Amino acid sequence: MAKGHGHKVWIIPDGYIATTPPEAEGPSGYITHESVCILNDGDKAAHCTLDVYFEDREPMLGIPFDVGGQRSLHLRLDKLETPAGEPIPRDTCYSLRVISDRDIVVQHSRLDVTQPNATLMTTMGYPIED
Amino acid sequence: MAKGHGHKVWIIPDGYIATTPPEAEGPSGYITHESVCILNDGDKAAHCTLDVYFEDREPMLGIPFDVGGQRSLHLRLDKLETPAGEPIPRDTCYSLRVISDRDIVVQHSRLDVTQPNATLMTTMGYPIED
Amino acid sequence: MAKGHGHKVWIIPDGYIATTPPEAEGPSGYITHESVCILNDGDKAAHCTLDVYFEDREPMLGIPFDVGGQRSLHLRLDKLETPAGEPIPRDTCYSLRVISDRDIVVQHSRLDVTQPNATLMTTMGYPIED
Amino acid sequence: MAKGHGHKVWIIPDGYIATTPPEAEGPSGYITHESVCILNDGDKAAHCTLDVYFEDREPMLGIPFDVGGQRSLHLRLDKLETPAGEPIPRDTCYSLRVISDRDIVVQHSRLDVTQPNATLMTTMGYPIED
């Protein structure tokens, strides 16, 4: 069995999903979104949770998701909901923390088509040493 | 009490806020800006200062701000002022240093709509080990 | 002989190459692509392999490539094929792992012209300590 | 005397400066360029050199520049020349290495207006431990 690479806790301070105005939808069908992108290159599935922190309210903690062994996951934050059905609010500044029971590598990307051209940004998450 | 993750000193070498010409303002209301984005996932507030370094003048040191416990902060640099009321100059190359009394994680993002499409860039700050 | 800098294993979680519609091709001839960019600043060639991981199928493992000593390589992922002639699929989320027999530094960049403006994103890969 | 933060060797694998067609120059006067952005937050000047590595020719080594104490530098690569007057070639893939005699922090950014919208990308350089 191969153990995966990376770390168990990752932090991304800059989260923001703008509401895309209907007239801004581009020819490609792109919509404004963010993704938490993860590689689990180990053999066993990683059981993860996502915490979302805000500027002026209590965080949304412990949204569960899994990443299969030897699998990639691009977790769409605009489609994500808490177990109680609450989505991440739009037009709101937030930060993210991913906690996994196995070593993974986490990157975060945003596509914004509000203006209405497409623009991308990305960064590796910040890993916390065990 | 939970201690937060990250480091107490973070550096971002590439800062620049262009003056947005009035005709370049997009349909979304976006304006050119930079943000220093911070997660404090500890329980206590972090007391921070921002230092701004320039190419050909003395730095602006010690601009104070706080990040609450279990809170995110997206500090808008185009709106920031020193205690004496001095803003960060536009159309000027600078670098940033954040110093905090508690562990935090720092990311830096720019939105530029000068041209007048929107374009984003981001990077995690560079953390200094204690 | 100078030994190169960096690490032997690098991970990039966010990979995606969109199909560019023919009408979206810009005046510059840019086409949507990703590149794995590598510096080998050592004196000897680095023998590398690329692994591509997916969300719902087995990974493509061990696509070979070399980086000469004292050379840069910008490996175009939209042109890359496995030894059996299989390209990386389009419009599909994936993650990447680079393994090298010598120390290298790895960065990953995407150019997307789908919408049809050009937008760039980049991040340093995540290095795995030996 | 305060010692600066960071490292003495930094690597950036993805360098590329496109030739901007004349008709692509935007209203803001932006032109396609890359910058190596540096903070020297120590009290003494840092004496640095830039090495440029290519895919199929020998590197350009040892282009000198300085960063003053307590100063930022945004080194424009499209304007840089070797002591012999040679610029970095356009439309050519390259990688960069910065070597400094004092600790600095290095970030790399690209602005591309070829298409002719503006698009930005940035990443922290990869630091080499002493």
mmCIF file of C-alpha atoms in Angstrom, chain C:
data_model
loop_
_atom_site.group_PDB
_atom_site.id
_atom_site.type_symbol
_atom_site.label_atom_id
_atom_site.label_comp_id
_atom_site.label_asym_id
_atom_site.label_seq_id
_atom_site.Cartn_x
_atom_site.Cartn_y
_atom_site.Cartn_z
ATOM 1 C CA MET C 1 29.842 19.433 -11.389
ATOM 2 C CA ALA C 2 27.057 21.541 -9.902
ATOM 3 C CA LYS C 3 24.082 19.804 -8.299
ATOM 4 C CA GLY C 4 20.712 21.349 -9.135
ATOM 5 C CA HIS C 5 18.322 22.955 -6.680
ATOM 6 C CA GLY C 6 14.851 21.845 -5.653
ATOM 7 C CA HIS C 7 13.186 18.499 -5.085
ATOM 8 C CA LYS C 8 12.469 15.201 -6.844
ATOM 9 C CA VAL C 9 8.676 14.993 -6.394
ATOM 10 C CA TRP C 10 6.221 17.824 -7.143
ATOM 11 C CA ILE C 11 2.438 17.875 -7.048
ATOM 12 C CA ILE C 12 -0.077 20.147 -8.807
ATOM 13 C CA PRO C 13 -3.714 19.450 -7.860
ATOM 14 C CA ASP C 14 -5.518 21.744 -10.347
ATOM 15 C CA GLY C 15 -5.294 20.660 -13.959
ATOM 16 C CA TYR C 16 -7.903 21.376 -16.662
ATOM 17 C CA ILE C 17 -7.633 22.055 -20.390
ATOM 18 C CA ALA C 18 -10.820 23.416 -21.920
ATOM 19 C CA THR C 19 -11.697 22.809 -25.547
ATOM 20 C CA THR C 20 -11.283 26.160 -27.271
ATOM 21 C CA PRO C 21 -14.182 26.883 -29.629
ATOM 22 C CA PRO C 22 -12.877 27.892 -33.099
ATOM 23 C CA GLU C 23 -14.461 31.360 -32.898
ATOM 24 C CA ALA C 24 -12.590 32.055 -29.653
ATOM 25 C CA GLU C 25 -9.124 32.009 -31.169
ATOM 26 C CA GLY C 26 -7.576 35.380 -30.474
ATOM 27 C CA PRO C 27 -5.531 37.639 -32.736
ATOM 28 C CA SER C 28 -2.288 36.404 -31.184
ATOM 29 C CA GLY C 29 -2.871 32.782 -32.080
ATOM 30 C CA TYR C 30 -3.024 31.837 -28.389
ATOM 31 C CA ILE C 31 -4.762 28.539 -27.721
ATOM 32 C CA THR C 32 -5.949 27.192 -24.401
ATOM 33 C CA HIS C 33 -3.214 25.127 -22.778
ATOM 34 C CA GLU C 34 -1.348 24.242 -19.620
ATOM 35 C CA SER C 35 2.405 23.976 -19.161
ATOM 36 C CA VAL C 36 4.490 22.279 -16.512
ATOM 37 C CA CYS C 37 7.519 24.575 -16.309
ATOM 38 C CA ILE C 38 10.763 23.186 -14.920
ATOM 39 C CA LEU C 39 14.221 24.492 -14.146
ATOM 40 C CA ASN C 40 17.079 22.024 -13.902
ATOM 41 C CA ASP C 41 19.989 24.209 -12.829
ATOM 42 C CA GLY C 42 22.253 21.239 -12.244
ATOM 43 C CA ASP C 43 24.824 20.090 -14.765
ATOM 44 C CA LYS C 44 23.284 16.714 -15.622
ATOM 45 C CA ALA C 45 20.016 15.943 -17.376
ATOM 46 C CA ALA C 46 17.020 15.059 -15.193
ATOM 47 C CA HIS C 47 14.969 12.031 -16.255
ATOM 48 C CA CYS C 48 11.361 12.653 -15.244
ATOM 49 C CA THR C 49 7.908 11.115 -15.415
ATOM 50 C CA LEU C 50 4.501 12.744 -15.256
ATOM 51 C CA ASP C 51 1.509 11.095 -13.584
ATOM 52 C CA VAL C 52 -1.996 12.343 -14.353
ATOM 53 C CA TYR C 53 -4.773 11.584 -11.819
ATOM 54 C CA PHE C 54 -8.499 11.833 -12.536
ATOM 55 C CA GLU C 55 -11.748 12.034 -10.582
ATOM 56 C CA ASP C 56 -13.364 8.846 -11.816
ATOM 57 C CA ARG C 57 -10.854 6.690 -13.668
ATOM 58 C CA GLU C 58 -7.448 5.135 -13.117
ATOM 59 C CA PRO C 59 -4.450 7.488 -13.435
ATOM 60 C CA MET C 60 -2.181 7.744 -16.461
ATOM 61 C CA LEU C 61 1.192 6.960 -14.878
ATOM 62 C CA GLY C 62 4.778 7.391 -15.966
ATOM 63 C CA ILE C 63 4.721 9.623 -19.066
ATOM 64 C CA PRO C 64 8.463 10.139 -19.624
ATOM 65 C CA PHE C 65 10.326 13.364 -20.401
ATOM 66 C CA ASP C 66 13.805 14.790 -19.815
ATOM 67 C CA VAL C 67 15.138 18.182 -18.789
ATOM 68 C CA GLY C 68 18.684 18.886 -19.897
ATOM 69 C CA GLY C 69 21.361 20.139 -17.498
ATOM 70 C CA GLN C 70 21.329 23.943 -17.125
ATOM 71 C CA ARG C 71 18.090 23.988 -19.085
ATOM 72 C CA SER C 72 14.496 25.156 -18.756
ATOM 73 C CA LEU C 73 11.557 23.096 -19.996
ATOM 74 C CA HIS C 74 8.000 24.298 -20.588
ATOM 75 C CA LEU C 75 6.171 21.007 -21.126
ATOM 76 C CA ARG C 76 2.956 21.676 -23.075
ATOM 77 C CA LEU C 77 0.272 19.434 -21.595
ATOM 78 C CA ASP C 78 -2.093 19.944 -24.521
ATOM 79 C CA LYS C 79 0.529 18.388 -26.811
ATOM 80 C CA LEU C 80 1.712 15.650 -24.462
ATOM 81 C CA GLU C 81 0.953 12.004 -25.159
ATOM 82 C CA THR C 82 1.607 8.769 -23.341
ATOM 83 C CA PRO C 83 4.058 6.362 -25.024
ATOM 84 C CA ALA C 84 0.889 4.626 -26.348
ATOM 85 C CA GLY C 85 -0.243 7.860 -28.026
ATOM 86 C CA GLU C 86 -2.995 8.824 -25.583
ATOM 87 C CA PRO C 87 -3.384 12.587 -24.959
ATOM 88 C CA ILE C 88 -4.607 14.176 -21.720
ATOM 89 C CA PRO C 89 -8.387 14.424 -22.170
ATOM 90 C CA ARG C 90 -9.978 17.871 -22.627
ATOM 91 C CA ASP C 91 -12.727 19.373 -20.441
ATOM 92 C CA THR C 92 -11.719 16.991 -17.653
ATOM 93 C CA CYS C 93 -10.497 17.761 -14.126
ATOM 94 C CA TYR C 94 -7.144 16.207 -13.264
ATOM 95 C CA SER C 95 -4.124 16.500 -10.960
ATOM 96 C CA LEU C 96 -0.437 16.106 -11.750
ATOM 97 C CA ARG C 97 2.614 14.557 -10.120
ATOM 98 C CA VAL C 98 6.151 14.980 -11.457
ATOM 99 C CA ILE C 99 8.890 12.568 -10.357
ATOM 100 C CA SER C 100 12.521 13.292 -11.256
ATOM 101 C CA ASP C 101 15.787 11.477 -10.639
ATOM 102 C CA ARG C 102 17.490 14.834 -9.873
ATOM 103 C CA ASP C 103 16.484 17.971 -8.001
ATOM 104 C CA ILE C 104 14.339 20.343 -10.068
ATOM 105 C CA VAL C 105 11.848 23.174 -9.441
ATOM 106 C CA VAL C 106 8.348 22.870 -10.943
ATOM 107 C CA GLN C 107 5.728 25.541 -11.675
ATOM 108 C CA HIS C 108 2.375 25.075 -13.418
ATOM 109 C CA SER C 109 0.562 27.633 -15.574
ATOM 110 C CA ARG C 110 -2.697 27.737 -17.510
ATOM 111 C CA LEU C 111 -3.693 29.976 -20.394
ATOM 112 C CA ASP C 112 -7.408 29.925 -21.157
ATOM 113 C CA VAL C 113 -8.841 31.697 -24.218
ATOM 114 C CA THR C 114 -12.207 29.934 -24.223
ATOM 115 C CA GLN C 115 -14.297 32.997 -23.453
ATOM 116 C CA PRO C 116 -12.450 34.354 -25.767
ATOM 117 C CA ASN C 117 -10.268 36.779 -23.854
ATOM 118 C CA ALA C 118 -6.947 35.440 -22.607
ATOM 119 C CA THR C 119 -6.549 34.683 -18.899
ATOM 120 C CA LEU C 120 -3.500 33.309 -17.122
ATOM 121 C CA MET C 121 -3.017 31.582 -13.784
ATOM 122 C CA THR C 122 0.072 30.041 -12.225
ATOM 123 C CA THR C 123 1.368 28.457 -9.051
ATOM 124 C CA MET C 124 4.561 26.879 -7.882
ATOM 125 C CA GLY C 125 4.105 23.130 -7.594
ATOM 126 C CA TYR C 126 4.025 21.598 -4.112
ATOM 127 C CA PRO C 127 7.396 19.998 -3.354
ATOM 128 C CA ILE C 128 7.664 16.728 -1.447
ATOM 129 C CA GLU C 129 10.616 16.498 0.938
ATOM 130 C CA ASP C 130 12.826 13.467 0.408
#
